[in-house]
CSV table of C-alpha atoms in Angstrom, one decimal:
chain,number,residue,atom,x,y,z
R,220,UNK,CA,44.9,8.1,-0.7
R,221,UNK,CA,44.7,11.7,0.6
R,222,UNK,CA,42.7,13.2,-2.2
R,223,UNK,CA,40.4,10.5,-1.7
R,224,UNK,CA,39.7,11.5,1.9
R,225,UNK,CA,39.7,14.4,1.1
R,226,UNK,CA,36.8,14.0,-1.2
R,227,UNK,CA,35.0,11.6,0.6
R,228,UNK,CA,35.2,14.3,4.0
R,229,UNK,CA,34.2,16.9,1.5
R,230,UNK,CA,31.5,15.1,0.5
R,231,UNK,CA,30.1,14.1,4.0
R,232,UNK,CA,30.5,17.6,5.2
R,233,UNK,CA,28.5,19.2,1.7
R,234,UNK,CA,25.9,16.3,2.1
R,235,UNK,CA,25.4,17.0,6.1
R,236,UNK,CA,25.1,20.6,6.0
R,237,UNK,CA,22.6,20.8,2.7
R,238,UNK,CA,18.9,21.2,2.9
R,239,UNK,CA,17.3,19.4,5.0
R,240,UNK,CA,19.8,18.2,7.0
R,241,UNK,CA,20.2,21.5,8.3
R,242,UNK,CA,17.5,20.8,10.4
R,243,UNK,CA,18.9,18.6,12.7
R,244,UNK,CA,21.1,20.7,14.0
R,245,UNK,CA,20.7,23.2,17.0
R,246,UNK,CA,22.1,26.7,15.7
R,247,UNK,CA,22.0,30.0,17.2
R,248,UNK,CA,19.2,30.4,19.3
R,249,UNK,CA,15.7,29.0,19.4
R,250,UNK,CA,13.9,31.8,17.5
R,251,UNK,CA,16.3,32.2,14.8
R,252,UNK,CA,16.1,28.2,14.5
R,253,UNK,CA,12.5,27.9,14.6
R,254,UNK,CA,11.9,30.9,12.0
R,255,UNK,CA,15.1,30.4,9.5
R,256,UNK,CA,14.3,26.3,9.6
R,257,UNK,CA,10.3,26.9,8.8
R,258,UNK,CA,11.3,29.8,6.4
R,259,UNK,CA,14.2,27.5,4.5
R,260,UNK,CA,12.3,24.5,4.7
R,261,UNK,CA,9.1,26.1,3.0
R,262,UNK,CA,10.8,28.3,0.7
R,263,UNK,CA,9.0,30.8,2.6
R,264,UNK,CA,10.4,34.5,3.3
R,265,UNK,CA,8.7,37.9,3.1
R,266,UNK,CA,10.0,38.4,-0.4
R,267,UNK,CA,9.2,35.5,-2.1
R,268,UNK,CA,6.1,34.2,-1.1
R,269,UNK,CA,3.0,36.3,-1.1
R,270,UNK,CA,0.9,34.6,2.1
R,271,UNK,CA,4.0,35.8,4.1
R,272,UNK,CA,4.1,39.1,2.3
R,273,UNK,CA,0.6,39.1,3.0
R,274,UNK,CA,0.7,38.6,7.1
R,275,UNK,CA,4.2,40.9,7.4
R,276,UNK,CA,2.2,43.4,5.3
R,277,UNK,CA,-0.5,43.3,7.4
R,278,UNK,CA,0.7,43.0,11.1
R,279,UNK,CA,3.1,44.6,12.8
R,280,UNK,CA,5.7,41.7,12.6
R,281,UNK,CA,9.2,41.4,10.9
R,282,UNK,CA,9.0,38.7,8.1
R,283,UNK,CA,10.7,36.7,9.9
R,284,UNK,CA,8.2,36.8,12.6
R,285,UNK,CA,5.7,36.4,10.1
R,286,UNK,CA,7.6,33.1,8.8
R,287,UNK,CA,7.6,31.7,11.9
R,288,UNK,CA,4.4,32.3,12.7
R,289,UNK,CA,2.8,31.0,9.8
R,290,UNK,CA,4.9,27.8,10.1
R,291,UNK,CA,4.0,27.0,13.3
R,292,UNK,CA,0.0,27.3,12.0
R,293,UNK,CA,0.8,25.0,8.9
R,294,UNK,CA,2.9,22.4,11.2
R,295,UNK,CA,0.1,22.2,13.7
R,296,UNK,CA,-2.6,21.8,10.4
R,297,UNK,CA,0.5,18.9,9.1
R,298,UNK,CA,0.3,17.0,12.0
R,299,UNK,CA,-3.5,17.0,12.8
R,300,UNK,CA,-5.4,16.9,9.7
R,301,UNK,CA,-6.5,14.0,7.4
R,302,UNK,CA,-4.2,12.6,4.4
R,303,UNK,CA,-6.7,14.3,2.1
R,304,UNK,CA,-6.7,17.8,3.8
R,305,UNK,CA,-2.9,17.6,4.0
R,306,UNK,CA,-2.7,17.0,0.3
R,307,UNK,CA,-4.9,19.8,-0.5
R,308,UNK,CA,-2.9,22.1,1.5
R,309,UNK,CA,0.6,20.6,0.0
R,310,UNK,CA,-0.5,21.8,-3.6
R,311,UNK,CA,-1.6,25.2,-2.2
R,312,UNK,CA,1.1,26.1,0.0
R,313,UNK,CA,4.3,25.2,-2.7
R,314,UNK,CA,7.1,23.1,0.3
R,315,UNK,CA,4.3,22.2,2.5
R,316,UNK,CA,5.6,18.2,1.6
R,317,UNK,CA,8.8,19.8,3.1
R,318,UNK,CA,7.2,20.5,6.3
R,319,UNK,CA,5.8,17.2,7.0
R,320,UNK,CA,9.4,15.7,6.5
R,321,UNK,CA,10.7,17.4,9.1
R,322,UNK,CA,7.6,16.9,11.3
R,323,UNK,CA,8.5,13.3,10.3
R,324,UNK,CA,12.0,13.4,11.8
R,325,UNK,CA,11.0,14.8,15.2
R,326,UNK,CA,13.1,18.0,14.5
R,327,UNK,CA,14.0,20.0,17.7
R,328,UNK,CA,12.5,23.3,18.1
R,329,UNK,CA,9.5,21.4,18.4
R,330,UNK,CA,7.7,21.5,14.8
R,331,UNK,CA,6.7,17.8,15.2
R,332,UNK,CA,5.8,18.5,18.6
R,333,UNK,CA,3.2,21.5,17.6
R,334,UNK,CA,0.0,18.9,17.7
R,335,UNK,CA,-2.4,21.4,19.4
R,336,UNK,CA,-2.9,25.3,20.0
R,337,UNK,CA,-1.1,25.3,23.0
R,338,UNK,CA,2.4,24.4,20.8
R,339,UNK,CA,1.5,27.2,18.8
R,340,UNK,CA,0.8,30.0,21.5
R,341,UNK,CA,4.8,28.6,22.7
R,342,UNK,CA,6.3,29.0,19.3
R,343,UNK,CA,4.6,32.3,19.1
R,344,UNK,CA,6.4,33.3,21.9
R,345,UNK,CA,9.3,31.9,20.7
R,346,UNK,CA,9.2,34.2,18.0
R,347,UNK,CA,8.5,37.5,20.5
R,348,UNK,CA,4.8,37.6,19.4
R,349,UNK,CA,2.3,37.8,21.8
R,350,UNK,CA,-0.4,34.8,22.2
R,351,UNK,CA,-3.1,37.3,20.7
R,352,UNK,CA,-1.9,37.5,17.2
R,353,UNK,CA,-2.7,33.8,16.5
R,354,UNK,CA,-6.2,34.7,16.2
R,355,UNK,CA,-4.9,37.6,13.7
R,356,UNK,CA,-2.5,35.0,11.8
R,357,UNK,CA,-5.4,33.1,11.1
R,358,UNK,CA,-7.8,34.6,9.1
R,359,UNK,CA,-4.9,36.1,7.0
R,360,UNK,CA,-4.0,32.3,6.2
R,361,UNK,CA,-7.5,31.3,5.6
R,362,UNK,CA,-8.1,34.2,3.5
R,363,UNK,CA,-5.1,33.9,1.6
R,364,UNK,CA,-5.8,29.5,1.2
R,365,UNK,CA,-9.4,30.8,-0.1
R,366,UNK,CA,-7.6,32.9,-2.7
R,367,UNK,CA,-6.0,29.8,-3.8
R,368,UNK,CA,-9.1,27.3,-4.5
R,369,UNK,CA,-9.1,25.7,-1.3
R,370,UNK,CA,-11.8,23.3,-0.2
R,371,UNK,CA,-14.8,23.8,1.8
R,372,UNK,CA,-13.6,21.2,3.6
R,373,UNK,CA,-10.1,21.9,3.9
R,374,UNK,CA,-11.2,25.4,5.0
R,375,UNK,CA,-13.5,24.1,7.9
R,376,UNK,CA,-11.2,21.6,9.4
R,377,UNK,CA,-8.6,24.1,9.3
R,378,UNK,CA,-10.7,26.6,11.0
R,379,UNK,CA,-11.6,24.6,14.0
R,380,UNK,CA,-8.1,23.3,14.1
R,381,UNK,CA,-6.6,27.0,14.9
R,382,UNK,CA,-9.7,28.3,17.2
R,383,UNK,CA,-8.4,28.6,20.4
């Protein structure tokens, strides 16, 4: 009887704290949250993915900064643009689906609550980034989506989805 409670305990406690279960919890403090769930939820750090590389290369940002950042820009393009848009950007962005599960769940820290520019400017800030590198996230993402075959019209929605 023990070993089974024991087992069954060990499995509630393995299954609760795997990915992305993770995400439901509040730990440490709302940067680290925002930027380790994004980054763990997309797969995305500095040193294995090359779009955030590409922005931490580019700006003067940690990669975690550069995580953050970039996730707040792809859950704000999750929750506004069409099916078809958001499957386009789920093939070229590998754990994009991710994203939109936890935008699903209503996750605190506010990814499913990023639904406009505003969301992102306070995530940014969040992160210690000033309001003003939006606009220089942005055309690092687009350039880097371009790289990848994306869409005229995936490119354009996104584009006046991020102006501010």
């Amino acid at each position: 009887m023990t070993t089974t409670r024991t087992l069954i305990w060990t499995l509630m406690l393995s299954t609760t704290l795997t990915s992305p279960s993770y995400a439901f919890f509040k730990l440490g403090n709302q940067t680290e949250d925002l930027t380790s769930t994004i980054g763990k939820t997309l797969g995305l750090t500095a040193s294995n993915s090359p779009l955030i590389s590409q922005v931490a290369k580019q700006l003067p940002i940690s990669g975690e900064q550069a995580t953050g950042g970039v996730g707040a820009l792809l859950s704000l393009a999750q929750n506004r643009l069409s099916d078809k848009n958001n499957n386009e950007l789920n093939q070229l962005i590998p754990g994009m689906e991710h994203l939109s599960t936890l935008n699903q769940a209503g996750m605190k820290n506010g990814l499913s609550e990023i639904n406009d520019m505003n969301a992102v400017v306070s995530a940014f800030k969040q992160l210690g980034l000033s309001p003003d590198m939006v606009s220089r996230f942005v055309p690092l993402i687009l350039k880097y989506l371009n790289t990848q075959g994306a869409s005229e019209g995936l490119m354009g929605s996104l584009s006046h989805l991020w102006q501010q």
